[in-house]
Coordinates of C-alpha atoms in Angstrom, one line a residue:
M1 CA 12.2 13.7 -2.7
T2 CA 12.3 10.8 -0.4
S3 CA 12.6 7.4 -0.5
A4 CA 11.2 4.9 -1.8
A5 CA 9.6 3.3 2.1
S6 CA 8.2 6.3 2.8
T7 CA 7.3 7.7 -0.4
P8 CA 3.3 7.3 -1.9
S9 CA 3.9 5.4 -5.4
P10 CA 1.5 7.2 -7.7
S11 CA -0.4 5.2 -11.0
P12 CA 0.2 6.2 -13.9
S13 CA -2.5 8.3 -16.3
S14 CA -4.5 5.6 -18.2
T15 CA -5.2 8.4 -21.0
P16 CA -2.9 12.4 -20.6
S17 CA -3.6 14.8 -23.5
P18 CA -0.5 15.5 -25.1
A19 CA 0.4 19.4 -25.5
S20 CA 0.4 20.2 -28.1
S21 CA 4.8 20.1 -28.9
A22 CA 5.1 17.3 -27.5
A23 CA 6.1 14.2 -29.3
P24 CA 4.0 11.4 -27.8
T25 CA 3.6 10.3 -23.8
A26 CA 5.5 7.9 -22.4
A27 CA 4.4 4.7 -21.1
A28 CA 4.3 5.6 -17.4
A29 CA 6.8 1.9 -16.3
P30 CA 5.6 -0.3 -12.9
A31 CA 6.4 1.6 -9.9
A32 CA 8.0 -0.9 -8.1
S33 CA 10.7 -1.1 -11.3
A34 CA 14.4 -1.8 -9.7
F35 CA 16.9 0.5 -9.9
S36 CA 18.6 -1.1 -11.2
T37 CA 17.2 -1.6 -14.9
L38 CA 18.7 2.0 -15.7
P39 CA 22.1 2.3 -17.7
L40 CA 23.6 4.3 -14.1
S41 CA 27.0 2.8 -13.1
P42 CA 27.8 0.0 -10.2
A43 CA 28.1 2.9 -7.5
T44 CA 25.7 4.7 -8.6
L45 CA 23.1 2.1 -8.3
A46 CA 25.5 1.1 -5.0
N47 CA 24.8 4.9 -3.2
L48 CA 20.5 4.7 -4.5
E49 CA 20.6 1.6 -1.9
S50 CA 22.0 2.9 0.7
L51 CA 19.9 5.8 0.3
G52 CA 17.3 2.9 0.8
Y53 CA 16.0 3.5 -2.9
T54 CA 14.3 0.1 -3.4
A55 CA 12.3 0.9 -6.4
M56 CA 10.8 3.6 -8.1
T57 CA 8.3 5.9 -7.7
A58 CA 6.2 6.4 -10.9
I59 CA 7.6 9.4 -12.2
Q60 CA 10.5 8.0 -12.3
A61 CA 10.1 4.7 -13.7
A62 CA 9.0 7.2 -16.3
S63 CA 10.9 9.7 -17.2
L64 CA 13.8 8.3 -16.5
P65 CA 14.4 5.8 -19.5
P66 CA 13.8 8.7 -22.3
A67 CA 15.4 11.8 -19.3
L68 CA 18.6 8.8 -19.3
L69 CA 18.3 9.4 -23.1
G70 CA 19.0 12.3 -23.1
Q71 CA 14.9 14.0 -24.5
D72 CA 13.4 17.1 -23.3
M73 CA 10.4 16.4 -21.3
I74 CA 7.3 17.4 -20.0
A75 CA 7.1 15.6 -16.0
Q76 CA 3.7 16.3 -14.2
A77 CA 3.3 14.9 -10.5
K78 CA 2.3 15.5 -7.6
T79 CA 5.0 17.1 -5.1
G80 CA 6.2 13.6 -2.7
S81 CA 6.5 11.2 -5.6
G82 CA 10.0 11.7 -6.5
K83 CA 10.7 14.0 -8.7
T84 CA 13.6 15.3 -7.5
A85 CA 15.5 12.0 -8.5
A86 CA 13.7 11.7 -11.6
F87 CA 15.6 14.9 -12.9
G88 CA 18.6 14.6 -9.7
L89 CA 19.6 10.7 -11.4
A90 CA 18.9 12.3 -14.9
L91 CA 21.9 15.4 -14.6
L92 CA 24.3 14.0 -12.4
A93 CA 24.4 11.3 -15.2
N94 CA 25.6 13.6 -18.3
L95 CA 28.1 15.6 -15.8
N96 CA 31.5 15.7 -15.9
P97 CA 33.0 16.2 -12.3
R98 CA 36.3 16.3 -13.9
R99 CA 35.4 20.2 -15.9
F100 CA 34.9 22.5 -13.1
A101 CA 31.6 24.7 -14.5
V102 CA 27.8 24.2 -14.8
Q103 CA 27.4 21.7 -16.2
A104 CA 23.3 21.8 -15.1
L105 CA 20.9 24.5 -14.4
V106 CA 17.7 23.3 -11.8
L107 CA 15.1 26.8 -11.2
C108 CA 12.7 26.4 -8.5
P109 CA 10.0 28.6 -7.1
T110 CA 10.9 29.2 -3.7
R111 CA 14.1 29.1 -2.2
E112 CA 12.9 26.5 0.9
L113 CA 12.0 23.9 -2.2
A114 CA 15.7 24.9 -3.8
D115 CA 17.5 24.3 -1.0
Q116 CA 15.4 20.8 -0.3
V117 CA 16.7 20.0 -3.9
T118 CA 20.5 20.8 -3.5
T119 CA 20.3 18.9 -0.1
E120 CA 18.5 15.6 -2.7
I121 CA 21.4 16.2 -5.4
R122 CA 24.2 15.8 -3.0
R123 CA 22.9 13.0 -1.8
L124 CA 22.3 11.6 -5.1
A125 CA 26.3 12.6 -6.0
R126 CA 28.3 10.7 -4.0
A127 CA 29.3 8.4 -6.2
E128 CA 30.3 10.5 -7.5
D129 CA 34.2 12.3 -6.7
N130 CA 33.5 16.7 -5.1
V131 CA 30.8 17.4 -7.0
K132 CA 30.4 20.5 -6.0
V133 CA 26.4 22.1 -5.8
V134 CA 25.6 25.6 -5.0
T135 CA 22.1 27.5 -4.4
L136 CA 21.9 30.7 -5.9
C137 CA 18.4 32.9 -4.1
G138 CA 17.6 35.8 -2.9
G139 CA 17.4 36.7 0.7
V140 CA 21.4 36.4 1.3
P141 CA 23.6 38.7 -0.3
M142 CA 25.2 38.3 -3.3
R143 CA 29.2 37.9 -2.6
G144 CA 29.6 34.5 -1.3
Q145 CA 27.4 33.7 -3.9
A146 CA 29.6 34.5 -6.2
A147 CA 33.2 33.8 -4.1
S148 CA 31.5 30.3 -4.9
L149 CA 30.7 30.0 -8.5
E150 CA 34.4 31.7 -9.3
H151 CA 35.5 28.9 -7.5
G152 CA 34.4 25.3 -9.2
A153 CA 30.8 24.5 -8.9
H154 CA 29.4 21.9 -11.5
I155 CA 25.6 22.5 -10.7
A156 CA 23.4 26.4 -9.8
V157 CA 19.7 25.8 -8.3
G158 CA 18.0 28.6 -7.8
T159 CA 15.8 31.3 -7.6
P160 CA 14.8 32.5 -11.4
G161 CA 14.4 36.4 -9.9
R162 CA 18.3 35.3 -8.7
I163 CA 19.6 33.4 -10.8
L164 CA 18.8 36.9 -13.4
D165 CA 20.6 38.7 -11.2
H166 CA 23.8 37.1 -11.4
L167 CA 23.8 35.8 -14.9
E168 CA 23.1 39.7 -15.5
R169 CA 26.8 40.6 -13.6
G170 CA 28.5 38.2 -15.0
T171 CA 29.3 35.9 -11.2
L172 CA 27.3 33.3 -13.2
D173 CA 28.5 31.3 -16.1
V174 CA 25.4 29.0 -19.1
Q175 CA 28.1 28.5 -20.9
A176 CA 28.2 24.6 -20.4
L177 CA 24.9 24.1 -19.9
N178 CA 24.2 20.7 -20.6
T179 CA 21.0 20.0 -17.8
L180 CA 18.4 22.5 -17.6
V181 CA 15.5 22.0 -14.8
L182 CA 12.1 23.9 -14.1
D183 CA 10.8 22.3 -11.6
E184 CA 7.0 23.5 -9.8
A185 CA 7.1 25.3 -13.6
D186 CA 3.5 26.4 -12.9
R187 CA 4.2 27.4 -9.7
M188 CA 7.0 29.6 -11.1
L189 CA 4.0 31.2 -13.4
D190 CA 1.4 31.8 -10.9
M191 CA 4.3 33.5 -8.6
G192 CA 5.5 35.7 -12.4
F193 CA 8.4 34.4 -12.7
L194 CA 7.5 34.8 -16.5
D195 CA 10.1 37.2 -18.0
D196 CA 12.7 35.9 -15.8
I197 CA 12.0 32.2 -16.2
T198 CA 12.3 33.5 -20.4
T199 CA 15.9 35.5 -20.0
V200 CA 17.5 32.2 -17.9
V201 CA 16.7 30.0 -21.0
K202 CA 17.5 32.4 -23.4
Q203 CA 20.8 32.5 -22.1
C204 CA 21.2 29.0 -22.0
P205 CA 23.0 26.8 -24.6
A206 CA 20.3 26.0 -27.0
N207 CA 22.1 22.1 -27.6
R208 CA 21.0 21.5 -23.9
Q209 CA 18.4 19.1 -22.5
T210 CA 15.3 20.6 -20.8
L211 CA 13.6 19.3 -17.9
L212 CA 10.3 20.7 -16.7
F213 CA 8.9 19.1 -14.3
S214 CA 4.9 20.4 -13.0
A215 CA 2.3 19.0 -10.2
T216 CA -1.1 20.9 -13.3
Y217 CA -0.5 21.3 -16.2
P218 CA -1.3 25.1 -17.7
E219 CA -2.0 26.9 -20.7
G220 CA 1.5 28.7 -19.4
I221 CA 3.7 25.4 -19.7
A222 CA 3.2 24.3 -23.2
Q223 CA 3.8 27.5 -24.1
L224 CA 7.2 27.2 -22.5
A225 CA 7.4 24.4 -24.8
A226 CA 6.1 25.7 -27.4
R227 CA 9.1 28.1 -27.2
F228 CA 12.3 26.5 -25.0
M229 CA 11.9 22.0 -25.6
R230 CA 12.3 20.3 -28.8
T231 CA 9.7 17.3 -28.9
P232 CA 9.2 17.0 -25.1
Q233 CA 7.9 13.5 -24.4
R234 CA 5.6 14.4 -21.8
I235 CA 4.5 12.0 -19.6
T236 CA 1.8 12.2 -16.6
V237 CA 1.1 10.4 -13.5
E238 CA -1.1 10.8 -10.8
A239 CA -0.8 10.7 -7.6
R240 CA -2.4 8.8 -5.4
H241 CA -3.9 11.9 -3.0
T242 CA -7.5 11.9 -3.1
G243 CA -7.2 7.2 -2.1
T244 CA -8.3 6.2 1.8
A245 CA -4.5 7.0 3.0
I246 CA -6.2 9.7 3.4
R247 CA -9.0 10.6 6.0
Q248 CA -11.7 13.4 4.6
R249 CA -13.7 16.1 7.0
W250 CA -15.7 18.1 6.0
Y251 CA -17.6 20.9 9.0
E252 CA -19.5 23.8 8.6
V253 CA -18.8 26.7 9.8
A254 CA -19.9 30.5 9.9
E255 CA -17.8 33.1 9.4
G256 CA -17.1 34.0 12.3
E257 CA -16.2 30.4 13.8
R258 CA -13.8 30.0 12.2
L259 CA -10.8 30.3 13.9
H260 CA -11.8 29.1 17.0
T261 CA -12.3 26.4 15.4
V262 CA -9.4 24.7 14.4
S263 CA -8.4 24.9 18.0
R264 CA -11.7 22.6 18.9
L265 CA -10.3 20.6 16.1
L266 CA -6.8 20.1 17.7
D267 CA -8.7 19.3 20.7
H268 CA -10.0 16.9 19.3
F269 CA -7.4 14.7 17.6
R270 CA -4.9 15.9 19.2
P271 CA -2.2 16.1 15.9
Q272 CA 1.2 15.9 17.1
S273 CA 2.7 18.2 13.0
T274 CA 0.1 20.2 11.8
L275 CA 0.3 21.7 8.6
A276 CA -3.2 24.3 8.5
F277 CA -3.8 26.5 5.1
C278 CA -5.1 29.9 5.1
N279 CA -5.9 31.9 1.7
T280 CA -4.4 34.9 3.3
K281 CA -1.1 35.9 4.7
Q282 CA -2.9 38.4 7.1
Q283 CA -6.0 35.0 8.5
C284 CA -2.2 33.5 8.7
R285 CA -1.8 35.8 10.7
D286 CA -5.2 36.3 12.6
L287 CA -4.9 32.5 13.5
V288 CA -0.9 31.8 15.1
A289 CA -2.3 35.2 17.2
V290 CA -5.2 32.6 18.4
L291 CA -3.5 29.5 18.1
Q292 CA -1.2 31.2 20.7
A293 CA -2.9 32.4 23.2
Q294 CA -4.4 29.2 23.6
G295 CA -1.1 27.6 24.7
F296 CA -0.6 25.4 21.0
H297 CA 2.6 26.3 19.9
A298 CA 2.0 28.3 16.3
L299 CA 4.1 30.2 14.0
A300 CA 3.5 31.6 10.4
L301 CA 4.4 31.3 7.5
Y302 CA 3.7 33.8 4.5
G303 CA 4.9 35.1 1.3
E304 CA 6.3 38.3 2.4
L305 CA 8.1 37.6 5.8
E306 CA 12.1 37.9 6.3
Q307 CA 14.4 35.0 4.8
R308 CA 15.6 35.2 8.1
E309 CA 12.3 34.2 9.8
R310 CA 11.2 32.0 7.2
D311 CA 14.2 29.9 8.0
Q312 CA 13.6 29.6 11.5
V313 CA 10.2 28.8 10.4
L314 CA 10.2 25.7 8.1
V315 CA 13.0 24.5 10.9
Q316 CA 11.1 24.5 14.2
F317 CA 8.3 23.0 12.3
A318 CA 10.7 20.3 11.0
N319 CA 12.9 19.2 14.0
R320 CA 9.6 19.1 15.5
S321 CA 9.7 21.6 17.7
C322 CA 6.0 23.3 16.6
S323 CA 3.0 21.6 16.2
V324 CA 1.8 23.9 14.0
L325 CA 2.7 25.6 10.9
V326 CA -0.3 28.0 9.3
A327 CA 0.6 29.0 5.9
T328 CA -0.4 30.8 2.2
D329 CA 0.1 27.6 -0.6
V330 CA 2.4 30.2 -1.8
A331 CA 5.0 29.9 0.8
A332 CA 4.6 26.1 1.3
R333 CA 4.7 25.4 -2.3
G334 CA 7.5 22.3 -2.5
L335 CA 7.9 22.3 0.9
D336 CA 8.2 18.1 2.3
I337 CA 7.4 17.3 5.9
A338 CA 7.9 14.7 7.8
Q339 CA 5.9 12.9 10.1
L340 CA 2.8 15.1 9.5
E341 CA -0.2 14.1 10.8
A342 CA -2.9 16.1 9.7
V343 CA -4.2 18.7 6.9
I344 CA -6.3 22.5 8.1
N345 CA -8.4 24.1 5.2
V346 CA -8.4 26.5 7.6
D347 CA -10.6 28.0 4.9
T348 CA -11.7 27.0 1.2
T349 CA -9.4 27.0 -1.9
P350 CA -12.1 28.6 -5.3
D351 CA -8.9 25.9 -6.8
A352 CA -10.7 22.3 -6.2
E353 CA -7.0 21.3 -7.3
V354 CA -4.9 23.2 -5.1
H355 CA -7.3 21.4 -1.9
V356 CA -5.7 18.5 -3.7
H357 CA -1.9 19.2 -3.9
R358 CA -2.7 20.3 0.3
V359 CA -4.3 17.0 1.7
G360 CA -1.7 15.0 -0.9
R361 CA 1.4 16.1 2.0
V362 CA 0.2 13.6 4.2
G363 CA -1.3 10.9 1.9
R364 CA 1.9 9.6 2.6
I365 CA 1.6 8.3 6.1
G366 CA -1.1 5.5 4.4
Q367 CA 2.4 4.5 3.1
E368 CA 3.6 3.1 6.2
G369 CA 0.6 1.4 7.4
G370 CA -1.5 4.8 9.2
E371 CA -3.9 7.0 8.1
G372 CA -3.5 10.7 7.2
L373 CA -6.6 13.5 8.6
A374 CA -6.8 15.6 6.2
L375 CA -9.4 18.3 7.5
N376 CA -11.6 21.4 5.9
L377 CA -13.8 23.6 7.0
A378 CA -16.5 25.7 4.4
S379 CA -19.0 28.5 4.4
L380 CA -21.9 28.1 3.3
D381 CA -20.3 30.8 0.5
E382 CA -17.5 28.3 -0.2
M383 CA -20.2 25.4 -1.2
G384 CA -18.8 26.6 -4.6
A385 CA -15.3 25.8 -4.3
V386 CA -16.5 22.3 -2.4
G387 CA -18.3 21.0 -5.3
R388 CA -15.7 21.7 -7.9
I389 CA -13.8 20.1 -5.2
E390 CA -16.1 16.7 -5.3
Q391 CA -16.0 17.0 -8.7
L392 CA -12.3 16.7 -9.6
Q393 CA -12.4 13.7 -7.1
G394 CA -15.1 11.3 -7.5
R395 CA -16.3 11.0 -5.0
P396 CA -19.3 13.2 -1.8
S397 CA -16.9 15.0 1.0
D398 CA -18.0 13.5 4.5
W399 CA -19.7 16.1 6.7
H400 CA -19.3 15.9 10.3
P401 CA -20.9 18.4 12.8
L402 CA -19.4 19.9 15.0
D403 CA -21.3 19.2 18.2
E404 CA -18.9 16.3 17.8
L405 CA -15.8 17.8 18.7
T406 CA -14.5 17.5 22.7
P407 CA -11.1 17.9 24.0
A408 CA -9.7 14.2 24.6
G409 CA -8.3 15.1 27.4
G410 CA -4.7 14.8 29.0
P411 CA -1.7 16.9 28.8
P412 CA -1.5 20.3 26.4
L413 CA -0.3 19.5 23.4
V414 CA 3.0 20.3 23.2
P415 CA 6.0 19.8 20.9
P416 CA 8.4 17.7 21.8
M417 CA 11.7 18.8 20.8
A418 CA 12.4 23.2 21.7
T419 CA 15.6 24.7 18.9
L420 CA 18.4 26.2 20.2
Q421 CA 19.9 28.6 17.8
I422 CA 23.9 28.8 17.2
A423 CA 25.4 32.0 15.8
G424 CA 27.4 30.7 13.7
G425 CA 27.4 28.1 10.9
R426 CA 29.1 27.2 7.6
K427 CA 31.1 30.6 7.3
E428 CA 33.0 28.9 10.1
K429 CA 33.7 25.2 9.4
I430 CA 30.7 24.4 11.7
R431 CA 29.2 20.6 11.5
A432 CA 26.7 18.9 11.9
G433 CA 29.1 17.1 13.8
D434 CA 30.5 19.4 15.7
L435 CA 27.1 20.4 17.7
L436 CA 26.3 16.5 18.2
G437 CA 30.3 15.6 20.1
A438 CA 29.4 18.9 22.2
L439 CA 26.2 18.4 23.3
T440 CA 26.5 14.8 24.3
G441 CA 30.9 15.0 25.1
D442 CA 30.8 17.8 27.4
C443 CA 27.0 19.4 27.8
G444 CA 26.5 15.3 29.1
F445 CA 22.7 14.5 27.2
T446 CA 22.6 11.1 25.3
R447 CA 22.6 10.9 21.6
E448 CA 18.3 10.5 21.9
Q449 CA 18.3 14.3 23.9
V450 CA 19.0 15.5 20.9
G451 CA 17.1 16.0 17.8
K452 CA 17.3 17.6 13.2
I453 CA 20.9 20.1 13.2
N454 CA 21.0 21.7 11.3
V455 CA 23.1 24.2 10.0
N456 CA 23.1 27.2 7.4
D457 CA 24.8 29.9 5.8
F458 CA 25.9 31.8 9.6
S459 CA 23.8 29.8 12.0
T460 CA 22.8 26.4 13.4
Y461 CA 19.4 25.3 14.4
V462 CA 19.8 21.9 17.5
A463 CA 17.2 20.6 17.8
V464 CA 17.1 18.7 21.8
A465 CA 14.6 17.0 24.3
R466 CA 11.7 19.7 25.5
G467 CA 13.4 19.2 29.4
I468 CA 16.4 19.6 28.6
A469 CA 16.8 23.3 26.1
R470 CA 17.0 25.9 28.8
E471 CA 20.2 23.5 30.4
A472 CA 21.3 22.9 27.5
A473 CA 21.1 26.2 26.7
R474 CA 23.2 27.1 29.2
R475 CA 25.5 24.7 29.1
L476 CA 26.7 24.5 25.4
A477 CA 27.0 28.5 26.2
A478 CA 29.4 27.8 28.6
G479 CA 31.4 25.2 26.6
K480 CA 33.2 25.6 23.8
V481 CA 32.7 23.5 20.1
K482 CA 35.3 23.6 17.3
G483 CA 37.4 24.6 20.6
R484 CA 35.7 28.1 20.3
S485 CA 33.0 29.7 23.0
V486 CA 29.6 30.1 21.3
K487 CA 26.5 32.7 21.3
V488 CA 23.2 30.1 22.3
R489 CA 19.7 31.2 21.8
L490 CA 16.5 28.7 22.8
L491 CA 13.8 29.7 20.8
D492 CA 10.5 28.9 21.6

């Protein structure tokens, strides 16, 4: 979830079609509704204000009242609409912090989304004392996760497969569960998690509250609702992904010139942060090779990367050490990247809703007075898909000739930051403040030269101004963090 100041305020749909198993759709409350209109504790309201949440988004205003009343709910909203707070505040309201048992479970399609949800719930939970949230995802050892659960946890957030592993081994007990959340349920179904979800849900108490959030409403969602939910309310809000906050341009390309056209787009528009979508992982690899050969700082994100590699790629893109992230839809699902200036659709997706979801990631820039840029490439063979996108968006495509793409001039497009990787993380009790203190203390750098710091279980990543990166790595390795020497590596 992002703060109301940086999140688009979607407008409610006027004619949603409820599922056969759902109760009548609740009227979406105005996006400007104050959180103080909700039955939340004064401490929670004060925490929301301190976090910068001055007004509810449309999905929050529509879903929080019934969710806080304990009703089951199907909420359809796009990424970036503020849905994490919608279910986060609801499950926290049901929580008894003095009872050290898992009382809420959130299922997510990817580890990246699970990590984001965990971080957001922890922020929302600051008003309560000692609320413990654990992340249970693949790619890391089971042993550490089991130890965290054994010490007592209130909320578990994870992917269906790893959650199921813990249930089968008896390391996760859900008998005290009162809230189950299925986040991005449509993507979990797309990724083949239906059987895992079914097995997990069957082990949860029958009298729980179930909150299902989905960007789209395929048939599988209705089937899930019919099997596992109790007369759920169906709420639909439409994110303004196709409004004037996004400037879309289309370019017709021959298949052989597609990848090199991406570099022409980057040279012409010079966005500082670009998310480029490809339909296949091979296309991702090919495009990154082309861009890197031309001097761009580009990285790839697709499903078969090892978790360590995925973590490094995401950290570098989020902290502005990488200018271009080339990704498949599945790999990029759930990512919430701030300061994203452009989306490039390298391949036209055959699914029009996926296209709207892709380009909507830059829409929030328009809410801050800027304009998101969506650049789309299409060959003659893809014109049928373009037609479906036009039909869904309700307007014709804005086509431009490739000849208009000319280098803008100036210095090479280089990201402003670089990333240092430190061997050691939460397991070694390293905190972000420890790294900041070391860099601005003994190392002699200024606070302005240090960017985002990410502390993982076994590694810590810190962004520093690119011009000082090598010297910062040298000084940090020669000094100490929390009284200990550390190994430092520059990722570049």
